Amino acid sequence: MKKIVIEGGNSLRGTVRVSGAKNAALPAIAACILTGGWHKIHQIPALRDIITIKNIMSSMGAAFHDNDDRSLSVNTENIFEYEASYDLVKTMRASILLLGPLLARLGKARISLPGGCAIGARPVNLHLKALSAMGVDMRLEHGYISAEVKRLKGANIFFDTPTVTGTENIMMAAVTADGRSVLNNAAKEPEIIDLADMLRKMGAEIKGDGTDTIIIEGVKELKPAVHTIIPDRIEAGTFMIASAMTHGDITIQNCRPDHLYAVIEKLRAVGAEIESGEDIFYIKGPETINSVDITTMPFPGFPTDLQAQFMTLMCVANGASMIEETIFENRFIHVSELERMGADITINGNQALVRGRANLLAAPVMATDLRASASLILAGLVAIDGKTEVNRIYHLDRGYEALEEKFRALGANIRREEA
Ligand code: EPU
């Protein structure tokens, strides 16, 4: 077991480069199941979740090659297995992304139901309802989804609520289905557009991605693709918040300002100075951090995956702010750990009232999920009176590439140690 140890107080300075987006890389790798031949995906981040999806797909017969230029070659020519076991799925809910492509390629899939997780119940009922509408025979038995279909048929699908991986799953199922599929109330996240771009390179006919209606005409055949994953907007946002918190002055390379408008607007209201170019941010933290309210929303709203980090910023703001979480019902688990560092937060349902204070105090804390880990590291960057120790950092390694090394290069006093 490793932990991250931080001595707070340093202002961040310098330049950092953002890695490829975890939540775009996972569906892109899953999409390779749709057809054999060597696909090549650039800008794959080095993360635990990427290793997990590679392990699951390897056990199904897929071949992978990590190239020197940090791209990943994937070939699913010999895919023969169609089961993702509980042992693997319980460590990564995104394994559900294999369901759509397996049904499209093999007409069969057996995937463990992901179950609840630290941030909420996270059902997959909308994935299953949409697949049923496409003709899939679905059984839930012994904790597994067993799905079978002779040929997927295009369907008119309505998602009760926009779901990111649900939309991705059905896009992958629909690209080679018979006829047209219309996905209504689809998710609009940049990761959806990135998957559509990759699928189009494979020969798919998709329109409307990035809007709430995606139209897909099924095609007979696909071919392997070469694709570059978009930069990770959540990683970029985490560095932006870190600069705002530490009176920093940093340059963030390899980011997409158009993926972060809601975050830019909130950080400007906080008092940060932000300049951006096509794929670069310059962000200078304010002397005094203004308190600002946020409500998490599907894209283009403020992302739930930055809620915990923004809350940490508000813990040291001048005044009180209201943080409202509308996507996941239990995404305040970082609060009790922040309280151990002296934060003043009152939770009422899905709202957290944060009363900012001059300082947080260093303390040993425990990471409870991926984005909560990042929020505790941010807290450690500004905490006074000793060392903050963030334990259970395997959560962090699922989704942030070398975060402590990147913070160290920006001047933070941070290191990884044996727990
Ligand atoms: N929902 C349902 N039924 C479903 C699917 C979703 O009720 O069948 C509900 C969820 O419970 C939630 C809402 O719909 O209340 C939205 O969930 P969504 O399905 O969009 O989440 P997801 O696809 O499971 C992805 C990201 C998450 C990110 C959310 C929201 C991936 C692999 N995961 O999850 O990322 O928080 O979208 O943007 O893309 C993370 O990276 O730390 C992470 C949790």
Coordinates of C-alpha atoms and ligand atoms in Angstrom, one line a residue:
M1 CA 0.0 0.0 0.0
K2 CA 1.3 3.4 -0.9
K3 CA 0.4 6.8 0.3
I4 CA 1.0 10.4 -0.9
V5 CA 2.7 12.8 1.5
I6 CA 2.4 16.5 1.0
E7 CA 3.8 19.5 2.8
G8 CA 1.6 22.4 1.8
G9 CA 2.3 26.0 1.3
N10 CA 4.1 26.2 -2.1
S11 CA 2.6 28.3 -4.9
L12 CA 2.5 26.3 -8.2
R13 CA 4.7 27.6 -11.0
G14 CA 5.6 26.3 -14.4
T15 CA 4.1 24.2 -17.2
V16 CA 2.2 20.9 -17.0
R17 CA 1.0 18.7 -19.8
V18 CA -2.4 17.0 -19.6
S19 CA -2.7 13.3 -20.5
G20 CA -5.3 11.7 -22.7
A21 CA -8.8 11.4 -21.2
K22 CA -9.5 8.1 -19.3
N23 CA -13.2 8.4 -20.1
A24 CA -12.5 8.7 -23.8
A25 CA -9.8 6.0 -23.9
L26 CA -12.0 3.3 -22.3
P27 CA -14.8 3.4 -24.9
A28 CA -12.2 3.8 -27.7
I29 CA -10.5 0.6 -26.6
A30 CA -13.9 -1.2 -26.2
A31 CA -14.8 0.0 -29.8
C32 CA -11.9 -2.1 -31.2
I33 CA -14.1 -5.1 -30.5
L34 CA -16.3 -4.1 -33.3
T35 CA -13.9 -5.3 -36.0
G36 CA -10.6 -7.2 -36.3
G37 CA -7.3 -5.8 -37.7
W38 CA -4.9 -3.5 -36.0
H39 CA -6.3 -0.3 -34.6
K40 CA -3.9 2.3 -33.3
I41 CA -5.0 4.7 -30.5
H42 CA -2.7 7.6 -29.6
Q43 CA -2.5 9.5 -26.3
I44 CA -3.5 6.5 -24.1
P45 CA -3.0 7.5 -20.5
A46 CA -1.0 5.2 -18.2
L47 CA -3.7 4.3 -15.7
R48 CA -5.0 1.4 -13.7
D49 CA -8.4 1.5 -15.5
I50 CA -6.7 1.1 -18.9
I51 CA -4.8 -1.9 -17.6
T52 CA -8.1 -3.3 -16.3
I53 CA -9.9 -3.0 -19.7
K54 CA -6.8 -4.5 -21.4
N55 CA -6.8 -7.4 -19.0
I56 CA -10.5 -8.1 -19.6
M57 CA -10.2 -7.9 -23.3
S58 CA -7.0 -10.0 -23.3
S59 CA -8.9 -12.7 -21.5
M60 CA -11.5 -12.6 -24.4
G61 CA -8.7 -13.0 -27.0
A62 CA -7.8 -9.5 -27.9
A63 CA -4.1 -8.6 -28.6
F64 CA -2.5 -5.4 -27.4
H65 CA 0.8 -3.7 -28.2
D66 CA 2.2 -0.7 -26.3
N67 CA 4.2 1.3 -28.8
D68 CA 7.2 3.6 -28.0
D69 CA 5.2 6.7 -29.0
R70 CA 2.7 5.9 -26.2
S71 CA 0.1 4.8 -28.6
L72 CA -1.7 1.5 -28.1
S73 CA -2.3 -1.0 -30.9
V74 CA -5.3 -3.3 -30.5
N75 CA -6.4 -6.3 -32.5
T76 CA -9.6 -8.2 -31.8
E77 CA -9.3 -10.6 -34.7
N78 CA -9.3 -13.6 -32.4
I79 CA -11.9 -12.5 -29.9
F80 CA -13.8 -15.6 -28.8
E81 CA -14.8 -15.1 -25.2
Y82 CA -17.6 -12.9 -24.2
E83 CA -17.6 -12.9 -20.4
A84 CA -16.4 -10.2 -18.1
S85 CA -16.3 -11.6 -14.6
Y86 CA -17.3 -10.0 -11.3
D87 CA -13.7 -9.9 -10.1
L88 CA -12.8 -7.6 -12.9
V89 CA -16.0 -5.6 -13.3
K90 CA -16.2 -4.8 -9.6
T91 CA -12.9 -2.9 -9.9
M92 CA -14.1 -0.9 -12.9
R93 CA -17.7 -0.1 -13.6
A94 CA -16.8 1.0 -17.1
S95 CA -16.5 -2.7 -18.1
I96 CA -20.2 -2.4 -18.9
L97 CA -18.9 -0.6 -22.1
L98 CA -18.0 -4.0 -23.5
L99 CA -21.7 -5.0 -23.7
G100 CA -22.6 -3.1 -26.8
P101 CA -19.6 -4.0 -28.9
L102 CA -19.6 -7.7 -27.9
L103 CA -23.3 -8.0 -29.0
A104 CA -22.5 -6.2 -32.3
R105 CA -19.5 -8.5 -33.0
L106 CA -20.4 -11.9 -31.4
G107 CA -24.2 -11.6 -30.7
K108 CA -23.5 -12.7 -27.2
A109 CA -22.2 -11.1 -23.9
R110 CA -22.1 -12.1 -20.3
I111 CA -21.1 -9.2 -18.1
S112 CA -21.2 -9.0 -14.3
L113 CA -23.7 -6.4 -13.1
P114 CA -21.5 -3.6 -11.7
G115 CA -23.5 -3.1 -8.5
G116 CA -23.3 0.1 -6.4
C117 CA -20.2 2.1 -5.8
A118 CA -18.9 4.7 -3.4
I119 CA -20.5 7.6 -5.2
G120 CA -24.0 6.1 -5.6
A121 CA -26.2 3.3 -6.8
R122 CA -25.2 3.9 -10.5
P123 CA -27.7 1.5 -12.2
V124 CA -27.3 0.4 -15.8
N125 CA -31.1 0.0 -16.5
L126 CA -31.0 2.5 -19.4
H127 CA -28.2 0.6 -21.2
L128 CA -30.3 -2.6 -20.9
K129 CA -33.6 -1.0 -21.9
A130 CA -32.1 0.4 -25.1
L131 CA -30.5 -2.9 -26.0
S132 CA -33.8 -4.7 -25.5
A133 CA -35.3 -2.2 -27.9
M134 CA -32.6 -3.3 -30.4
G135 CA -33.8 -6.9 -30.1
V136 CA -31.5 -8.2 -27.5
D137 CA -32.7 -11.0 -25.3
M138 CA -31.6 -10.1 -21.8
R139 CA -31.5 -12.2 -18.6
L140 CA -30.2 -11.2 -15.2
E141 CA -29.0 -14.2 -13.4
H142 CA -26.5 -14.9 -10.6
G143 CA -25.4 -11.2 -10.7
Y144 CA -24.6 -11.4 -14.4
I145 CA -26.3 -9.8 -17.5
S146 CA -26.5 -12.6 -20.1
A147 CA -27.4 -11.0 -23.4
E148 CA -28.0 -12.6 -26.8
V149 CA -29.1 -11.4 -30.2
K150 CA -29.2 -12.9 -33.7
R151 CA -28.8 -9.5 -35.3
L152 CA -29.1 -6.1 -33.7
K153 CA -31.8 -4.0 -35.2
G154 CA -31.8 -0.2 -35.3
A155 CA -34.3 1.4 -32.9
N156 CA -35.7 4.7 -31.7
I157 CA -34.3 5.1 -28.2
F158 CA -35.2 7.5 -25.5
F159 CA -32.9 7.8 -22.5
D160 CA -34.9 8.9 -19.4
T161 CA -31.8 10.7 -18.3
P162 CA -28.7 11.4 -20.3
T163 CA -26.1 8.7 -19.5
V164 CA -22.5 8.9 -20.8
T165 CA -21.5 5.2 -20.9
G166 CA -25.1 4.3 -21.8
T167 CA -25.0 6.5 -24.9
E168 CA -21.6 5.1 -25.8
N169 CA -22.7 1.5 -25.4
I170 CA -25.7 2.0 -27.6
M171 CA -23.6 4.0 -30.2
M172 CA -21.3 1.0 -30.5
A173 CA -24.2 -1.4 -30.7
A174 CA -25.9 0.7 -33.4
V175 CA -23.1 1.2 -35.8
T176 CA -23.5 -2.2 -37.5
A177 CA -27.1 -2.8 -36.6
D178 CA -29.8 -3.3 -39.3
G179 CA -31.2 0.1 -40.2
R180 CA -31.3 3.4 -38.4
S181 CA -31.0 4.1 -34.7
V182 CA -32.1 7.4 -33.2
L183 CA -30.7 8.1 -29.7
N184 CA -32.9 10.8 -28.0
N185 CA -31.9 12.7 -24.9
A186 CA -28.3 11.4 -25.5
A187 CA -25.4 12.5 -23.5
K188 CA -23.4 15.5 -25.0
E189 CA -20.1 15.1 -23.3
P190 CA -16.9 15.6 -25.3
E191 CA -16.1 11.9 -24.8
I192 CA -19.2 11.1 -26.8
I193 CA -18.0 13.2 -29.8
D194 CA -14.5 11.5 -29.5
L195 CA -16.0 8.1 -29.7
A196 CA -18.2 9.1 -32.6
D197 CA -15.0 10.4 -34.3
M198 CA -13.3 7.1 -33.8
L199 CA -16.3 5.1 -35.0
R200 CA -16.6 7.4 -38.1
K201 CA -12.9 6.6 -38.9
M202 CA -13.9 2.9 -38.7
G203 CA -16.6 3.6 -41.4
A204 CA -19.6 4.2 -39.2
E205 CA -22.3 6.7 -40.2
I206 CA -23.1 8.9 -37.2
K207 CA -24.6 12.4 -37.1
G208 CA -25.7 14.6 -34.2
D209 CA -23.1 13.6 -31.6
G210 CA -22.6 16.6 -29.3
T211 CA -26.4 17.3 -29.5
D212 CA -29.1 15.4 -27.6
T213 CA -30.2 13.5 -30.7
I214 CA -27.7 11.1 -32.3
I215 CA -28.6 9.4 -35.6
I216 CA -26.8 6.3 -36.7
E217 CA -27.3 4.4 -39.9
G218 CA -26.1 0.8 -39.5
V219 CA -23.3 -0.2 -42.0
K220 CA -22.4 -3.7 -43.2
E221 CA -18.7 -3.5 -42.4
L222 CA -16.2 -1.6 -40.3
K223 CA -12.4 -1.3 -40.7
P224 CA -9.6 -0.7 -38.1
A225 CA -8.9 3.0 -37.3
V226 CA -6.1 5.2 -36.2
H227 CA -7.3 7.7 -33.6
T228 CA -6.0 10.2 -31.0
I229 CA -7.8 10.5 -27.7
I230 CA -8.9 14.0 -26.5
P231 CA -7.0 15.5 -23.6
D232 CA -8.5 14.8 -20.1
R233 CA -10.7 17.8 -19.2
I234 CA -11.0 16.7 -15.6
E235 CA -7.2 16.5 -15.2
A236 CA -6.9 20.0 -16.8
G237 CA -9.6 21.3 -14.5
T238 CA -7.9 19.8 -11.5
F239 CA -4.7 21.7 -12.3
M240 CA -6.7 24.9 -12.9
I241 CA -8.2 24.6 -9.5
A242 CA -4.8 23.8 -8.0
S243 CA -3.4 27.0 -9.5
A244 CA -6.3 29.0 -8.2
M245 CA -5.9 27.6 -4.7
T246 CA -2.2 28.1 -4.3
H247 CA -1.9 31.6 -5.7
G248 CA -0.2 29.8 -8.6
D249 CA 0.9 30.9 -12.0
I250 CA 0.9 27.9 -14.4
T251 CA 0.6 27.0 -18.0
I252 CA -1.4 23.9 -18.9
Q253 CA -0.6 22.3 -22.2
N254 CA -2.7 19.9 -24.2
C255 CA -6.1 20.9 -23.1
R256 CA -9.3 22.0 -24.8
P257 CA -10.8 25.2 -23.5
D258 CA -14.0 24.5 -25.3
H259 CA -14.4 21.4 -23.0
L260 CA -14.1 23.5 -19.9
Y261 CA -16.2 26.7 -20.4
A262 CA -18.3 26.1 -17.2
V263 CA -15.1 25.6 -15.2
I264 CA -13.4 28.7 -16.7
E265 CA -16.4 30.8 -15.9
K266 CA -16.5 29.7 -12.2
L267 CA -12.8 30.1 -11.7
R268 CA -12.9 33.6 -13.2
A269 CA -15.7 34.4 -10.6
V270 CA -13.4 33.0 -8.0
G271 CA -10.8 35.6 -9.0
A272 CA -8.4 33.6 -11.1
E273 CA -6.9 35.2 -14.3
I274 CA -7.3 32.8 -17.2
E275 CA -6.0 33.2 -20.7
S276 CA -6.4 30.5 -23.3
G277 CA -5.2 29.5 -26.7
E278 CA -6.3 26.7 -28.9
D279 CA -4.9 24.0 -26.7
I280 CA -3.3 25.9 -23.8
F281 CA -4.3 27.6 -20.6
Y282 CA -2.4 30.2 -18.5
I283 CA -4.0 30.5 -15.1
K284 CA -3.0 32.7 -12.2
G285 CA -4.5 32.3 -8.8
P286 CA -6.0 35.3 -7.0
E287 CA -4.7 36.8 -3.7
T288 CA -8.2 36.4 -2.1
I289 CA -10.4 33.5 -3.3
N290 CA -14.0 34.6 -3.8
S291 CA -16.7 32.2 -2.7
V292 CA -18.8 30.9 -5.7
D293 CA -21.8 28.5 -5.9
I294 CA -21.8 25.6 -8.3
T295 CA -24.4 23.0 -9.4
T296 CA -23.1 19.9 -11.2
M297 CA -24.9 19.3 -14.5
P298 CA -24.4 17.1 -17.6
F299 CA -22.1 18.8 -20.2
P300 CA -21.8 21.7 -20.9
G301 CA -22.7 22.3 -17.2
F302 CA -20.2 22.1 -14.4
P303 CA -18.8 18.5 -14.3
T304 CA -19.6 16.2 -11.3
D305 CA -16.0 14.9 -11.7
L306 CA -14.7 18.3 -10.6
Q307 CA -17.2 18.9 -7.8
A308 CA -14.9 17.5 -5.0
Q309 CA -11.9 19.5 -6.2
F310 CA -14.0 22.7 -6.4
M311 CA -15.3 22.1 -2.9
T312 CA -11.8 22.0 -1.6
L313 CA -11.1 25.3 -3.2
M314 CA -14.2 26.8 -1.5
C315 CA -12.9 25.4 1.8
V316 CA -10.3 28.2 1.7
A317 CA -12.4 30.9 0.0
N318 CA -13.5 34.2 1.6
G319 CA -17.1 33.6 2.6
A320 CA -19.7 30.8 2.1
S321 CA -20.7 28.9 -1.0
M322 CA -23.3 26.3 -1.9
I323 CA -22.3 23.2 -3.8
E324 CA -25.1 21.2 -5.3
E325 CA -24.6 17.7 -6.7
T326 CA -27.3 16.7 -9.2
I327 CA -25.7 13.7 -11.0
F328 CA -24.8 11.2 -8.2
E329 CA -26.7 10.8 -4.9
N330 CA -23.7 10.1 -2.7
R331 CA -20.9 12.2 -4.0
F332 CA -20.0 14.0 -0.8
I333 CA -18.0 11.2 0.8
H334 CA -14.9 13.5 0.6
V335 CA -16.6 15.9 3.1
S336 CA -15.8 13.9 6.3
E337 CA -12.1 13.7 5.2
L338 CA -12.0 17.4 4.5
E339 CA -13.5 18.1 7.9
R340 CA -10.6 16.2 9.4
M341 CA -8.4 18.9 7.9
G342 CA -10.6 21.6 9.5
A343 CA -13.0 22.3 6.7
D344 CA -16.4 23.8 7.7
I345 CA -19.1 22.0 5.6
T346 CA -22.8 21.4 6.3
I347 CA -24.6 18.8 4.1
N348 CA -28.3 19.0 3.5
G349 CA -29.4 16.4 1.0
N350 CA -27.6 17.0 -2.3
Q351 CA -26.4 20.4 -1.2
A352 CA -23.2 21.3 0.8
L353 CA -22.8 24.7 2.5
V354 CA -19.1 25.4 2.6
R355 CA -17.9 28.1 4.9
G356 CA -14.5 29.2 3.8
R357 CA -11.7 29.6 6.3
A358 CA -8.2 31.0 6.2
N359 CA -6.4 27.7 6.4
L360 CA -6.8 23.9 6.3
L361 CA -4.7 21.9 8.7
A362 CA -2.5 19.0 7.6
A363 CA -3.8 15.6 8.7
P364 CA -3.8 11.9 7.7
V365 CA -6.8 11.3 5.4
M366 CA -8.2 8.5 3.3
A367 CA -9.2 8.6 -0.3
T368 CA -12.6 7.1 -1.0
D369 CA -13.0 7.4 -4.7
L370 CA -11.0 8.7 -7.7
R371 CA -12.1 12.4 -7.7
A372 CA -12.2 12.5 -3.9
S373 CA -8.5 11.5 -3.9
A374 CA -7.7 14.5 -6.1
S375 CA -9.6 16.8 -3.8
L376 CA -7.6 15.6 -0.8
I377 CA -4.3 16.2 -2.6
L378 CA -5.5 19.7 -3.4
A379 CA -6.3 20.2 0.3
G380 CA -2.8 19.0 1.2
L381 CA -1.2 21.5 -1.2
V382 CA -2.5 24.4 0.9
A383 CA -2.7 22.8 4.4
I384 CA -0.4 24.2 7.1
D385 CA 1.2 22.8 10.2
G386 CA 2.7 19.6 9.1
K387 CA 2.3 16.8 6.5
T388 CA -0.9 15.6 4.9
E389 CA -0.9 11.9 4.2
V390 CA -3.4 10.7 1.6
N391 CA -4.0 6.9 2.0
R392 CA -5.7 4.4 -0.3
I393 CA -4.3 6.1 -3.4
Y394 CA -5.1 3.1 -5.6
H395 CA -8.3 5.2 -6.3
L396 CA -6.1 8.0 -7.7
D397 CA -4.1 5.6 -9.9
R398 CA -7.3 4.5 -11.6
G399 CA -7.7 7.8 -13.3
Y400 CA -4.8 10.3 -12.9
E401 CA -1.5 9.7 -14.6
A402 CA 1.5 10.5 -12.4
L403 CA -0.4 13.3 -10.6
E404 CA 2.1 13.7 -7.8
E405 CA 5.0 13.9 -10.3
K406 CA 3.2 16.6 -12.3
F407 CA 2.5 18.6 -9.1
R408 CA 6.1 18.1 -8.0
A409 CA 7.3 19.5 -11.3
L410 CA 5.1 22.5 -10.6
G411 CA 6.9 23.1 -7.3
A412 CA 4.7 21.2 -4.8
N413 CA 6.4 19.4 -1.9
I414 CA 4.7 16.0 -2.6
R415 CA 5.9 12.4 -2.8
R416 CA 4.7 8.9 -2.8
E417 CA 5.8 6.6 0.1
E418 CA 5.1 3.1 1.4
A419 CA 2.2 3.3 3.8
Ligands
EPU1 N1 -28.2 6.4 -14.7 C1 -29.3 5.6 -14.5 N2 -29.5 4.5 -15.3 C2 -28.5 4.1 -16.2 C3 -27.4 4.9 -16.3 C4 -27.3 6.0 -15.6 O1 -30.2 5.9 -13.7 O2 -28.7 3.1 -16.8 C5 -28.1 7.6 -13.9 C6 -26.9 7.5 -12.9 O3 -27.2 6.9 -11.7 C7 -26.5 9.0 -12.8 C8 -26.8 9.6 -14.1 O4 -27.7 8.7 -14.8 O5 -27.4 9.6 -11.8 C9 -25.7 9.9 -15.0 O6 -24.8 8.8 -15.0 P1 -24.0 8.3 -16.3 O7 -24.5 7.0 -16.8 O8 -23.8 9.4 -17.2 O9 -22.5 8.0 -15.6 P2 -21.5 6.9 -16.2 O10 -21.6 6.8 -17.6 O11 -21.6 5.7 -15.3 C10 -19.5 8.5 -16.7 C11 -18.1 8.7 -16.3 C12 -18.1 9.2 -14.8 C13 -18.8 10.5 -14.7 C14 -20.2 10.3 -15.3 C15 -21.0 11.6 -15.3 C16 -17.0 7.0 -17.6 C17 -16.3 5.7 -17.7 N3 -17.5 7.4 -16.4 O12 -20.1 7.6 -15.8 O13 -16.7 9.3 -14.5 O14 -18.8 11.0 -13.4 O15 -20.2 9.8 -16.6 O16 -20.4 12.6 -16.1 O17 -17.1 7.7 -18.6 C18 -14.9 9.4 -13.1 O18 -14.1 9.4 -14.1 O19 -14.4 9.6 -11.9 C19 -16.3 9.1 -13.2 C20 -17.0 8.7 -12.2

